[in-house]
């Protein structure tokens, strides 16, 4: 796993899927606990489309789609 310091390329007319084992979002050193069942407000930033607020559900480790890695 490595950080995409320049972001994820997303040319016009294409899609990108974020999922475990592929490109994904990852909170590094969160400033508060993220208990399962909670939610996290975040903002996706697009080079040309601007900012898009999103809400993530916090799932327990081992839940479908969750895969711990370091
Ligand atoms: Cu990761």
PDB file of C-alpha atoms and ligand atoms in Angstrom:
ATOM      1  CA  UNK A   1       0.000   0.000   0.000  1.00  0.00           C
ATOM      2  CA  UNK A   2       1.276   3.449  -0.777  1.00  0.00           C
ATOM      3  CA  UNK A   3      -0.196   6.904  -0.581  1.00  0.00           C
ATOM      4  CA  UNK A   4      -1.182   8.562  -3.860  1.00  0.00           C
ATOM      5  CA  UNK A   5       0.334  11.939  -3.047  1.00  0.00           C
ATOM      6  CA  UNK A   6      -0.983  13.455  -6.281  1.00  0.00           C
ATOM      7  CA  UNK A   7      -4.438  11.920  -5.876  1.00  0.00           C
ATOM      8  CA  UNK A   8      -6.246   9.268  -7.867  1.00  0.00           C
ATOM      9  CA  UNK A   9      -6.410   9.992 -11.612  1.00  0.00           C
ATOM     10  CA  UNK A  10     -10.041  10.166 -12.719  1.00  0.00           C
ATOM     11  CA  UNK A  11     -10.244  11.303 -16.348  1.00  0.00           C
ATOM     12  CA  UNK A  12     -13.568  12.702 -17.522  1.00  0.00           C
ATOM     13  CA  UNK A  13     -16.053  10.002 -18.414  1.00  0.00           C
ATOM     14  CA  UNK A  14     -14.361   7.318 -16.339  1.00  0.00           C
ATOM     15  CA  UNK A  15     -15.177   5.831 -12.968  1.00  0.00           C
ATOM     16  CA  UNK A  16     -13.016   4.736 -10.062  1.00  0.00           C
ATOM     17  CA  UNK A  17     -13.996   2.077  -7.554  1.00  0.00           C
ATOM     18  CA  UNK A  18     -12.612   2.306  -4.043  1.00  0.00           C
ATOM     19  CA  UNK A  19     -12.518  -1.042  -2.238  1.00  0.00           C
ATOM     20  CA  UNK A  20     -10.362  -3.214   0.023  1.00  0.00           C
ATOM     21  CA  UNK A  21      -7.499  -4.719  -1.934  1.00  0.00           C
ATOM     22  CA  UNK A  22      -7.629  -1.928  -4.504  1.00  0.00           C
ATOM     23  CA  UNK A  23      -7.591   1.825  -4.312  1.00  0.00           C
ATOM     24  CA  UNK A  24      -9.177   2.889  -1.057  1.00  0.00           C
ATOM     25  CA  UNK A  25      -9.479   5.739   1.376  1.00  0.00           C
ATOM     26  CA  UNK A  26      -7.669   5.346   4.657  1.00  0.00           C
ATOM     27  CA  UNK A  27      -7.705   7.455   7.778  1.00  0.00           C
ATOM     28  CA  UNK A  28      -4.146   7.710   9.079  1.00  0.00           C
ATOM     29  CA  UNK A  29      -3.678   8.647  12.712  1.00  0.00           C
ATOM     30  CA  UNK A  30      -7.279   9.738  13.309  1.00  0.00           C
ATOM     31  CA  UNK A  31      -7.597  12.328  16.065  1.00  0.00           C
ATOM     32  CA  UNK A  32     -10.461  10.499  17.780  1.00  0.00           C
ATOM     33  CA  UNK A  33     -11.698   6.958  18.212  1.00  0.00           C
ATOM     34  CA  UNK A  34     -13.914   5.615  15.438  1.00  0.00           C
ATOM     35  CA  UNK A  35     -16.304   3.225  17.167  1.00  0.00           C
ATOM     36  CA  UNK A  36     -18.174   0.714  15.029  1.00  0.00           C
ATOM     37  CA  UNK A  37     -21.685   1.866  14.335  1.00  0.00           C
ATOM     38  CA  UNK A  38     -20.612   5.483  14.227  1.00  0.00           C
ATOM     39  CA  UNK A  39     -20.207   7.823  11.320  1.00  0.00           C
ATOM     40  CA  UNK A  40     -17.377   9.993  10.046  1.00  0.00           C
ATOM     41  CA  UNK A  41     -17.956  13.190   8.135  1.00  0.00           C
ATOM     42  CA  UNK A  42     -15.350  13.791   5.443  1.00  0.00           C
ATOM     43  CA  UNK A  43     -14.848  15.828   2.305  1.00  0.00           C
ATOM     44  CA  UNK A  44     -13.693  14.439  -1.027  1.00  0.00           C
ATOM     45  CA  UNK A  45     -11.714  17.007  -3.003  1.00  0.00           C
ATOM     46  CA  UNK A  46     -11.765  16.906  -6.795  1.00  0.00           C
ATOM     47  CA  UNK A  47      -9.357  18.936  -8.899  1.00  0.00           C
ATOM     48  CA  UNK A  48     -12.071  20.360 -11.146  1.00  0.00           C
ATOM     49  CA  UNK A  49     -15.372  19.413  -9.505  1.00  0.00           C
ATOM     50  CA  UNK A  50     -14.541  20.947  -6.161  1.00  0.00           C
ATOM     51  CA  UNK A  51     -15.378  19.587  -2.746  1.00  0.00           C
ATOM     52  CA  UNK A  52     -18.018  16.974  -1.984  1.00  0.00           C
ATOM     53  CA  UNK A  53     -19.084  16.229   1.599  1.00  0.00           C
ATOM     54  CA  UNK A  54     -19.570  12.543   2.380  1.00  0.00           C
ATOM     55  CA  UNK A  55     -20.473  10.483   5.437  1.00  0.00           C
ATOM     56  CA  UNK A  56     -18.773   7.154   6.071  1.00  0.00           C
ATOM     57  CA  UNK A  57     -20.263   4.387   8.228  1.00  0.00           C
ATOM     58  CA  UNK A  58     -17.789   2.892  10.691  1.00  0.00           C
ATOM     59  CA  UNK A  59     -17.933  -0.914  10.528  1.00  0.00           C
ATOM     60  CA  UNK A  60     -16.207  -3.359  12.839  1.00  0.00           C
ATOM     61  CA  UNK A  61     -12.990  -5.004  11.685  1.00  0.00           C
ATOM     62  CA  UNK A  62     -13.883  -8.226   9.944  1.00  0.00           C
ATOM     63  CA  UNK A  63     -17.138  -6.849   8.565  1.00  0.00           C
ATOM     64  CA  UNK A  64     -17.800  -7.417   4.887  1.00  0.00           C
ATOM     65  CA  UNK A  65     -15.596  -5.052   2.964  1.00  0.00           C
ATOM     66  CA  UNK A  66     -13.347  -4.243   5.926  1.00  0.00           C
ATOM     67  CA  UNK A  67      -9.811  -5.509   5.846  1.00  0.00           C
ATOM     68  CA  UNK A  68      -7.206  -4.332   8.338  1.00  0.00           C
ATOM     69  CA  UNK A  69      -3.746  -3.626   6.936  1.00  0.00           C
ATOM     70  CA  UNK A  70      -0.726  -1.551   7.806  1.00  0.00           C
TER      71      UNK A  70
HETATM   72 CU1  LIG B   1      -4.778   1.599   3.231  1.00  0.00          CU
END
